[in-house]
Short mmCIF file of C-alpha atoms in Angstrom, two decimals:
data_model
loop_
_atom_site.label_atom_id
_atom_site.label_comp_id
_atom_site.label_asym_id
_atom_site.label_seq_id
_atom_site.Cartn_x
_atom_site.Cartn_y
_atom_site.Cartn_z
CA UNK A 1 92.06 104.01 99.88
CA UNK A 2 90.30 100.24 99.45
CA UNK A 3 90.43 98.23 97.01
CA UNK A 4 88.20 94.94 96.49
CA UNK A 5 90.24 93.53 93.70
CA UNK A 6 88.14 91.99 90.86
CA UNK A 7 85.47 94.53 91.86
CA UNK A 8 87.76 97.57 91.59
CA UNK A 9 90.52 96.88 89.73
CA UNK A 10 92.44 100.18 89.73
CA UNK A 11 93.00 102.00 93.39
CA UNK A 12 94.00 105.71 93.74
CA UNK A 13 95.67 106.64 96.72
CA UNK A 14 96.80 110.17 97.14
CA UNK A 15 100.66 110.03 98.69
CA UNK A 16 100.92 109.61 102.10
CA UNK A 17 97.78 107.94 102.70
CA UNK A 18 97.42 104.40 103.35
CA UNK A 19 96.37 101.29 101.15
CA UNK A 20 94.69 98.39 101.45
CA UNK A 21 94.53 96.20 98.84
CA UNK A 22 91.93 93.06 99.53
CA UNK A 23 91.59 89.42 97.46
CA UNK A 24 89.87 86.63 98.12
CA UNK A 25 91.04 83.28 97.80
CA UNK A 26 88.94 80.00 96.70
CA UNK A 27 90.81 76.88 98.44
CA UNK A 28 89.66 76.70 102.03
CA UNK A 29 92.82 74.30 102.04
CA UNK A 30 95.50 76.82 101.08
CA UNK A 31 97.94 76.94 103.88
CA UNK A 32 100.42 79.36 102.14
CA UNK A 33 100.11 83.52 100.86
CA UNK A 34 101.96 85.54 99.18
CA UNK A 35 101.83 89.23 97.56
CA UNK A 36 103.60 90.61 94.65
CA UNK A 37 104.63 93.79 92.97
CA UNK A 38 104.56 94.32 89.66
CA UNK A 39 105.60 97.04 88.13
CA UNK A 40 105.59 97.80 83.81
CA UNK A 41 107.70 95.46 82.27
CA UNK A 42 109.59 93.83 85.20
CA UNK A 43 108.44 90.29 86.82
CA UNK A 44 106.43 90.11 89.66
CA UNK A 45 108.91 91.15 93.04
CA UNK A 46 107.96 89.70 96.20
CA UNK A 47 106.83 91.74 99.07
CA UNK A 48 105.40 90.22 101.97
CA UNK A 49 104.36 86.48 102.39
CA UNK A 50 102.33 84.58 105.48
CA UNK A 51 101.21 80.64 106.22
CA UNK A 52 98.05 79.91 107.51
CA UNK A 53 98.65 79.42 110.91
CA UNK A 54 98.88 83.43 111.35
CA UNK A 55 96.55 85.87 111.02
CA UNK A 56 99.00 89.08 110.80
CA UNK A 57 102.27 89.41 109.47
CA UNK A 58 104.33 92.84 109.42
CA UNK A 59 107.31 94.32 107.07
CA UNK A 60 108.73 97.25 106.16
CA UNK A 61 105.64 99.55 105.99
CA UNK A 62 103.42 96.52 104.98
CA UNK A 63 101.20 94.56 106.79
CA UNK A 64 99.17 91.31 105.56
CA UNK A 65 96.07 90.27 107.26
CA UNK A 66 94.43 86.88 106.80
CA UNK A 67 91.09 86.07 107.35
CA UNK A 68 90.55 82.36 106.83
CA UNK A 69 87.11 82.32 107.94
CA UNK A 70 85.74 84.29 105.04
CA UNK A 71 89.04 83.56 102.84
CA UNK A 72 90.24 86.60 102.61
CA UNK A 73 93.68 88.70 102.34
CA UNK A 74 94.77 91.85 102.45
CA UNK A 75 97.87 94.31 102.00
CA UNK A 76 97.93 97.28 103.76
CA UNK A 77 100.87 99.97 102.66
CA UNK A 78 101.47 102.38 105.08
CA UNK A 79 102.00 105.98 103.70
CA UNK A 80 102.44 105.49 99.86
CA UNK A 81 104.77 106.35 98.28
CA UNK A 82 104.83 107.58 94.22
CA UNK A 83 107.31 104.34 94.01
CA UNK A 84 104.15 102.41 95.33
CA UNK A 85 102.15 102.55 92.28
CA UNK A 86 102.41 99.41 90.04
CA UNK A 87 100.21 95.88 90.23
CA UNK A 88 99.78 94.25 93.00
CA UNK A 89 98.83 90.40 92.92
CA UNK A 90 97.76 87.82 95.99
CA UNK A 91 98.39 84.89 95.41
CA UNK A 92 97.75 81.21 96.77
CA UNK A 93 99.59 78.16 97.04
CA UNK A 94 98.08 75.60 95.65
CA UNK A 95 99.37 71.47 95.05
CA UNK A 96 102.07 70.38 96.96
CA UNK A 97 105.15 72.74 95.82
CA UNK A 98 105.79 76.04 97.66
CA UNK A 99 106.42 77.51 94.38
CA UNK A 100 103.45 76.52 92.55
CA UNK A 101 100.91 79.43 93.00
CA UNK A 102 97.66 80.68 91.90
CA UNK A 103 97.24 84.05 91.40
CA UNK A 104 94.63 86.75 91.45
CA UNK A 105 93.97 89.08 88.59
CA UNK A 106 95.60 91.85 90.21
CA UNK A 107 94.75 95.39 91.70
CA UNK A 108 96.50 97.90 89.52
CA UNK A 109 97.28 101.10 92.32
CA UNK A 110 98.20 104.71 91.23
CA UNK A 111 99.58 107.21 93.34
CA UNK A 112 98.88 110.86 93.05
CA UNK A 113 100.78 113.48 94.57
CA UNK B 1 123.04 91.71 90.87
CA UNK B 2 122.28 88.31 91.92
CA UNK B 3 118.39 87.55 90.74
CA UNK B 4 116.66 85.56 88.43
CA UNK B 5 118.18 86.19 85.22
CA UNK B 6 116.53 85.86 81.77
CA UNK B 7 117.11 86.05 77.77
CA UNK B 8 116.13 87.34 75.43
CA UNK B 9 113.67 90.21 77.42
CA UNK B 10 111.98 90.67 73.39
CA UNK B 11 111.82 87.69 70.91
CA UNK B 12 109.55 88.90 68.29
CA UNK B 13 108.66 85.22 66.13
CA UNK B 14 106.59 84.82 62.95
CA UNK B 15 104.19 81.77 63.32
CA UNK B 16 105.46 78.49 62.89
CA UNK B 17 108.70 79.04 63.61
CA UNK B 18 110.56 77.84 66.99
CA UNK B 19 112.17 79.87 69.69
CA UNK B 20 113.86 79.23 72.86
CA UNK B 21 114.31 81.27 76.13
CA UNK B 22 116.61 80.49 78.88
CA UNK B 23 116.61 81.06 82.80
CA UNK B 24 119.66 81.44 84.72
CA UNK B 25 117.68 81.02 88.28
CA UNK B 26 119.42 82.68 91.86
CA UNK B 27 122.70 80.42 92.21
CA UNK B 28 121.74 78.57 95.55
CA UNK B 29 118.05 78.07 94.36
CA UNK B 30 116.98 74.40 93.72
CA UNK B 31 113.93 74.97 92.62
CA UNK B 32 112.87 76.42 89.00
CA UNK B 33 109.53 77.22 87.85
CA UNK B 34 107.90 78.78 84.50
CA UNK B 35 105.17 80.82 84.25
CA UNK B 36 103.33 82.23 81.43
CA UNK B 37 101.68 85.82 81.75
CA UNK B 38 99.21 87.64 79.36
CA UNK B 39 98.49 91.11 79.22
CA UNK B 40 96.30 92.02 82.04
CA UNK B 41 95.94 88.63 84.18
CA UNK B 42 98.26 87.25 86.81
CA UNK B 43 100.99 84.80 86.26
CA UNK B 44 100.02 81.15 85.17
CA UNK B 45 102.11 78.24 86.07
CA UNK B 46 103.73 76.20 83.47
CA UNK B 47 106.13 73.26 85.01
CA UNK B 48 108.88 73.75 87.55
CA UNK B 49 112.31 71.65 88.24
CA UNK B 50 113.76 70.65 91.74
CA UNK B 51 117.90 70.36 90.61
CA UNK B 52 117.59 68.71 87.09
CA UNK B 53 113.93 66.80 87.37
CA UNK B 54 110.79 68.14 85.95
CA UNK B 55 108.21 67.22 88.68
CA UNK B 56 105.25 68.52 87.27
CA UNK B 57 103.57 69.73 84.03
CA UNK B 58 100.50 71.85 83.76
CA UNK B 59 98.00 70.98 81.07
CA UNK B 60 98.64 74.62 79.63
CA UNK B 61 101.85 73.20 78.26
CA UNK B 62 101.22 71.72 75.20
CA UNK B 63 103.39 69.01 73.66
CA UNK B 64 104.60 71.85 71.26
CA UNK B 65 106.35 73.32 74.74
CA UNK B 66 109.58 71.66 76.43
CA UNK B 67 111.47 72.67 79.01
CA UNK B 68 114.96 71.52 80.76
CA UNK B 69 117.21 71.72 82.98
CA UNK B 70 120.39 69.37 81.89
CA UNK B 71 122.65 70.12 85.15
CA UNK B 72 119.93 71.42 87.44
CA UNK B 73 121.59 75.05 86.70
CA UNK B 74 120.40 76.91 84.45
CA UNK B 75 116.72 75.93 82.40
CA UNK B 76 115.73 76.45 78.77
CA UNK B 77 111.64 76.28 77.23
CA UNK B 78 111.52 75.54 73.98
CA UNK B 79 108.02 76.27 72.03
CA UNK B 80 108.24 74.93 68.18
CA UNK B 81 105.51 75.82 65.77
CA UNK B 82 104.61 78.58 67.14
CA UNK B 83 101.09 80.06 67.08
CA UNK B 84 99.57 83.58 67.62
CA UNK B 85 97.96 82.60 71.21
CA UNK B 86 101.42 81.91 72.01
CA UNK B 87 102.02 85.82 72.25
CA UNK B 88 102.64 86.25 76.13
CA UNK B 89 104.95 87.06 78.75
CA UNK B 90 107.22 84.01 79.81
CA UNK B 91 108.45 84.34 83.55
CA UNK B 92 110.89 82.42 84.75
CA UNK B 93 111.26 82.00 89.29
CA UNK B 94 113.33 80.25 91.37
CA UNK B 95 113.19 79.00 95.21
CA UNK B 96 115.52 77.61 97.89
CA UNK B 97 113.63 74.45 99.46
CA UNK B 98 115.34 72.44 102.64
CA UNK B 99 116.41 74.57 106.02
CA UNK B 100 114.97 77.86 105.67
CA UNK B 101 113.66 78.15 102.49
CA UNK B 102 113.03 81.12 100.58
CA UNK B 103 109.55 82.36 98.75
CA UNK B 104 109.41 82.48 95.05
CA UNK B 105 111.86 84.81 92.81
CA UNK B 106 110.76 85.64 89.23
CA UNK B 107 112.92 87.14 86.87
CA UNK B 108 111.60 89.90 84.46
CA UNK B 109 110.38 88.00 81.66
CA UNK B 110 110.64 86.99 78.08
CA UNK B 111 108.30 88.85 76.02
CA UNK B 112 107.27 86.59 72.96
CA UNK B 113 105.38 88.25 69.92
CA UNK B 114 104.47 85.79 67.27
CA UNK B 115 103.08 87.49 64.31
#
């Protein structure tokens, strides 16, 4: 499943398949990504971050891509998992503190068996 | 467990009245930030602390809102007279900056309700 953020809030991915989960950033300056995971009433928990001078980065069963030319980011899960579903937020540095981010509205993703 | 910790998770608050949360951040971390989240949206910054100075302010914290961090430990936000539009989720994060460096750790949250 594919998910365009703002566009399509809410992704269903059946389990096992793979997600990707795309956001687009506005600073053409932002040097520094980051994705979150949010599930119901916990704080946001960190998954996978990248700087700008890459293009790919790769985790445990996650991948983030980043397109600077069109400003663009994406998450890609690799077989989902029911644990999977929850928010899922970009989100962009922006200033001059690593910490101080800007984030997307978020891509809500539901898993069905 | 050795994450961001936060209290109280619920503070339910009639208007007018003042409350206070508090953020124990991860113990090596010398950064602390607060954010502010509404139902629905992503997480919007507030201020954040490198040890005990406040470096920066965002104009969505009104003088009604204080924050500290006495001994660059743990952090406190204050908001007196509270106000409905108040109602939100207050996250607390923390981050290691100097050799290596760490991305940014949020704890789960204060949920305010001001009736």
């Amino acid at each position: 499943g594919e998910s365009v953020g703002l566009h399509l809030p809410t992704l269903s991915v059946q389990e096992g398949d793979n997600s990707i989960i795309n956001c687009a950033y506005s600073n053409s300056a932002s040097d520094y990504f980051i994705w979150y995971k949010q599930e119901s009433g916990k704080g946001p928990q960190f998954i996978i971050d990248i700087r700008s001078n890459m293009d790919k980065r790769q985790g445990q069963r996650v991948t983030v891509l980043l397109n600077k030319t069109v400003k663009h980011l994406s998450l890609q899960i690799a077989a989902t998992q029911p644990g999977d579903s929850a928010v899922y937020f970009c989100a962009e540095k922006f200033g001059d503190s690593w910490g101080k981010l800007q984030f997307g509205a978020g891509t809500q993703v539901v898993v069905t068996p | 467990d050795t994450g961001v910790s936060q209290d109280p998770r619920h503070k339910i608050t009639k208007r007018g009245q003042n409350v206070t949360f508090r953020c124990d951040p991860i113990s090596e971390h010398n950064r602390l930030y607060w954010y502010r989240q509404t139902l629905g949206q992503g997480p919007e910054f507030l201020t954040y602390f490198q040890n005990e100075a406040q470096l920066e302010k965002s104009r969505l914290l009104s003088d009604r809102f204080s924050a500290e961090r006495p001994k660059g430990s743990f952090s406190t936000l204050e908001i007196q007279r509270t106000e409905q539009g108040d109602s939100a989720m207050y996250l607390c994060a923390s981050s290691l900056i100097g050799q290596g460096g760490s991305p940014l750790h949020f704890g789960n949250g204060t949920r305010l309700t001001v009736t």
